[in-house]
């Protein structure tokens, strides 16, 4: 499993040097883009194929504060995939202490450029197989 690393920037923090909670959602997107790129089916590839994957739900449980100059390692894995919806889980771990900072999830659907729901098995069988394989492997 590939691990995405994010180095906390000053602008992501408040006056006390603590990361604002909204940034965790941005980091999830960074890690998701990295995860899909590593699978060989990044957002740029999907969109060129006419596949758009909007977020339909997001959840984040904050466990520990993260501070400026810290590094957060983000593990992404597929929780479920049914051909129409993809649910991803994220573990955000402070690199130095290896403590869990946040546990999160996001759910995505697949649509075409007109907003019509796509079934990936028909629209893009190779991506469908890749997601199914990743579910079986637990990555």
mmCIF file of C-alpha atoms in Angstrom:
data_model
loop_
_atom_site.group_PDB
_atom_site.id
_atom_site.type_symbol
_atom_site.label_atom_id
_atom_site.label_comp_id
_atom_site.label_asym_id
_atom_site.label_seq_id
_atom_site.Cartn_x
_atom_site.Cartn_y
_atom_site.Cartn_z
ATOM 1 C CA UNK A 1 0.000 0.000 0.000
ATOM 2 C CA UNK A 2 1.305 3.374 -0.982
ATOM 3 C CA UNK A 3 1.284 6.067 1.657
ATOM 4 C CA UNK A 4 0.753 9.698 0.749
ATOM 5 C CA UNK A 5 2.646 12.245 2.846
ATOM 6 C CA UNK A 6 1.463 15.781 3.470
ATOM 7 C CA UNK A 7 3.727 18.368 5.089
ATOM 8 C CA UNK A 8 1.678 20.863 7.109
ATOM 9 C CA UNK A 9 1.880 24.398 5.779
ATOM 10 C CA UNK A 10 1.632 27.546 7.886
ATOM 11 C CA UNK A 11 -1.504 28.744 6.094
ATOM 12 C CA UNK A 12 -3.303 25.537 7.155
ATOM 13 C CA UNK A 13 -3.023 26.452 10.834
ATOM 14 C CA UNK A 14 -4.647 28.835 13.254
ATOM 15 C CA UNK A 15 -2.879 31.320 15.536
ATOM 16 C CA UNK A 16 -1.863 28.487 17.881
ATOM 17 C CA UNK A 17 -0.169 26.554 15.065
ATOM 18 C CA UNK A 18 -2.892 23.879 15.038
ATOM 19 C CA UNK A 19 -4.269 22.663 11.711
ATOM 20 C CA UNK A 20 -7.817 23.832 11.008
ATOM 21 C CA UNK A 21 -10.194 20.875 10.711
ATOM 22 C CA UNK A 22 -11.276 21.743 7.155
ATOM 23 C CA UNK A 23 -7.791 20.937 5.867
ATOM 24 C CA UNK A 24 -8.192 17.247 6.644
ATOM 25 C CA UNK A 25 -10.838 17.069 3.896
ATOM 26 C CA UNK A 26 -8.417 18.705 1.449
ATOM 27 C CA UNK A 27 -5.729 16.204 2.440
ATOM 28 C CA UNK A 28 -8.159 13.370 1.728
ATOM 29 C CA UNK A 29 -8.513 14.685 -1.805
ATOM 30 C CA UNK A 30 -4.736 14.939 -2.225
ATOM 31 C CA UNK A 31 -4.348 11.352 -1.016
ATOM 32 C CA UNK A 32 -7.228 10.134 -3.225
ATOM 33 C CA UNK A 33 -5.664 11.744 -6.315
ATOM 34 C CA UNK A 34 -2.343 10.089 -5.432
ATOM 35 C CA UNK A 35 -4.072 6.717 -4.815
ATOM 36 C CA UNK A 36 -5.892 6.778 -8.170
ATOM 37 C CA UNK A 37 -2.758 7.917 -10.018
ATOM 38 C CA UNK A 38 -0.814 4.995 -8.500
ATOM 39 C CA UNK A 39 -3.575 2.650 -9.715
ATOM 40 C CA UNK A 40 -3.040 4.010 -13.224
ATOM 41 C CA UNK A 41 -6.478 5.610 -13.469
ATOM 42 C CA UNK A 42 -6.092 9.171 -12.198
ATOM 43 C CA UNK A 43 -8.701 11.877 -12.427
ATOM 44 C CA UNK A 44 -7.104 13.301 -15.576
ATOM 45 C CA UNK A 45 -7.372 9.889 -17.272
ATOM 46 C CA UNK A 46 -10.968 9.337 -16.087
ATOM 47 C CA UNK A 47 -12.100 12.772 -17.221
ATOM 48 C CA UNK A 48 -10.461 12.272 -20.635
ATOM 49 C CA UNK A 49 -12.562 9.082 -20.857
ATOM 50 C CA UNK A 50 -15.708 11.056 -19.980
ATOM 51 C CA UNK A 51 -15.941 9.745 -16.396
ATOM 52 C CA UNK A 52 -16.482 12.193 -13.555
ATOM 53 C CA UNK A 53 -16.375 11.059 -9.936
ATOM 54 C CA UNK A 54 -17.952 13.588 -7.565
ATOM 55 C CA UNK A 55 -17.935 13.271 -3.786
ATOM 56 C CA UNK A 56 -21.405 12.410 -2.498
ATOM 57 C CA UNK A 57 -20.521 11.969 1.172
ATOM 58 C CA UNK A 58 -17.585 12.670 3.471
ATOM 59 C CA UNK A 59 -16.960 11.922 7.142
ATOM 60 C CA UNK A 60 -14.005 12.635 9.407
ATOM 61 C CA UNK A 61 -13.350 11.771 13.050
ATOM 62 C CA UNK A 62 -10.640 13.928 14.549
ATOM 63 C CA UNK A 63 -8.452 12.055 17.034
ATOM 64 C CA UNK A 64 -5.447 14.280 17.686
ATOM 65 C CA UNK A 65 -4.291 17.797 16.832
ATOM 66 C CA UNK A 66 -1.763 18.322 14.060
ATOM 67 C CA UNK A 67 0.674 21.221 14.170
ATOM 68 C CA UNK A 68 2.653 23.372 11.760
ATOM 69 C CA UNK A 69 5.774 21.691 10.365
ATOM 70 C CA UNK A 70 4.298 18.266 11.028
ATOM 71 C CA UNK A 71 4.033 15.516 8.465
ATOM 72 C CA UNK A 72 0.880 13.463 8.091
ATOM 73 C CA UNK A 73 0.952 10.068 6.405
ATOM 74 C CA UNK A 74 -2.340 9.181 4.764
ATOM 75 C CA UNK A 75 -3.301 5.606 3.986
ATOM 76 C CA UNK A 76 -6.160 5.136 1.539
ATOM 77 C CA UNK A 77 -8.030 1.915 0.929
ATOM 78 C CA UNK A 78 -11.224 0.927 -0.784
ATOM 79 C CA UNK A 79 -13.921 -0.035 1.698
ATOM 80 C CA UNK A 80 -16.622 -0.924 -0.834
ATOM 81 C CA UNK A 81 -17.191 -0.724 -4.548
ATOM 82 C CA UNK A 82 -20.309 -1.808 -6.442
ATOM 83 C CA UNK A 83 -19.713 -0.483 -9.950
ATOM 84 C CA UNK A 84 -21.637 2.738 -9.321
ATOM 85 C CA UNK A 85 -20.335 3.883 -5.914
ATOM 86 C CA UNK A 86 -16.846 3.843 -4.470
ATOM 87 C CA UNK A 87 -16.284 4.216 -0.708
ATOM 88 C CA UNK A 88 -12.763 4.978 0.490
ATOM 89 C CA UNK A 89 -11.329 4.928 4.003
ATOM 90 C CA UNK A 90 -8.460 7.152 5.133
ATOM 91 C CA UNK A 91 -6.131 6.859 8.104
ATOM 92 C CA UNK A 92 -4.177 10.030 8.840
ATOM 93 C CA UNK A 93 -1.166 9.351 11.011
ATOM 94 C CA UNK A 94 1.304 11.874 12.422
ATOM 95 C CA UNK A 95 4.602 10.628 11.003
ATOM 96 C CA UNK A 96 6.891 11.341 13.959
ATOM 97 C CA UNK A 97 4.686 9.905 16.713
ATOM 98 C CA UNK A 98 2.812 7.402 14.516
ATOM 99 C CA UNK A 99 -0.393 8.433 16.322
ATOM 100 C CA UNK A 100 -3.717 8.389 14.517
ATOM 101 C CA UNK A 101 -4.815 11.989 13.891
ATOM 102 C CA UNK A 102 -8.004 11.295 11.977
ATOM 103 C CA UNK A 103 -10.066 8.459 10.556
ATOM 104 C CA UNK A 104 -12.197 9.416 7.580
ATOM 105 C CA UNK A 105 -14.188 8.177 4.631
ATOM 106 C CA UNK A 106 -15.519 9.482 1.358
ATOM 107 C CA UNK A 107 -18.105 8.124 -1.039
ATOM 108 C CA UNK A 108 -18.085 8.827 -4.756
ATOM 109 C CA UNK A 109 -20.317 8.015 -7.680
ATOM 110 C CA UNK A 110 -19.486 7.919 -11.378
ATOM 111 C CA UNK A 111 -21.274 10.125 -13.893
ATOM 112 C CA UNK A 112 -20.832 11.234 -17.468
ATOM 113 C CA UNK A 113 -20.408 14.845 -18.535
ATOM 114 C CA UNK A 114 -24.191 15.269 -18.706
ATOM 115 C CA UNK A 115 -24.605 14.100 -15.113
ATOM 116 C CA UNK A 116 -25.989 10.646 -15.955
ATOM 117 C CA UNK A 117 -24.960 7.843 -13.567
ATOM 118 C CA UNK A 118 -22.437 5.438 -15.085
ATOM 119 C CA UNK A 119 -22.003 1.761 -14.357
ATOM 120 C CA UNK A 120 -18.261 1.267 -14.697
ATOM 121 C CA UNK A 121 -18.613 -2.375 -15.729
ATOM 122 C CA UNK A 122 -20.126 -1.105 -18.990
ATOM 123 C CA UNK A 123 -18.560 2.371 -19.250
ATOM 124 C CA UNK A 124 -14.990 1.367 -18.392
ATOM 125 C CA UNK A 125 -14.443 -2.358 -17.739
ATOM 126 C CA UNK A 126 -10.709 -1.962 -17.074
ATOM 127 C CA UNK A 127 -11.305 0.546 -14.259
ATOM 128 C CA UNK A 128 -14.128 -1.608 -12.886
ATOM 129 C CA UNK A 129 -11.751 -4.595 -12.711
ATOM 130 C CA UNK A 130 -9.022 -2.501 -11.088
ATOM 131 C CA UNK A 131 -11.408 -1.352 -8.323
ATOM 132 C CA UNK A 132 -12.725 -4.903 -7.799
ATOM 133 C CA UNK A 133 -9.158 -6.226 -7.582
ATOM 134 C CA UNK A 134 -8.191 -3.527 -5.060
ATOM 135 C CA UNK A 135 -11.225 -4.475 -2.922
ATOM 136 C CA UNK A 136 -10.134 -8.099 -2.847
ATOM 137 C CA UNK A 137 -6.534 -7.140 -1.975
ATOM 138 C CA UNK A 138 -7.716 -4.712 0.680
ATOM 139 C CA UNK A 139 -5.837 -1.730 -0.772
#
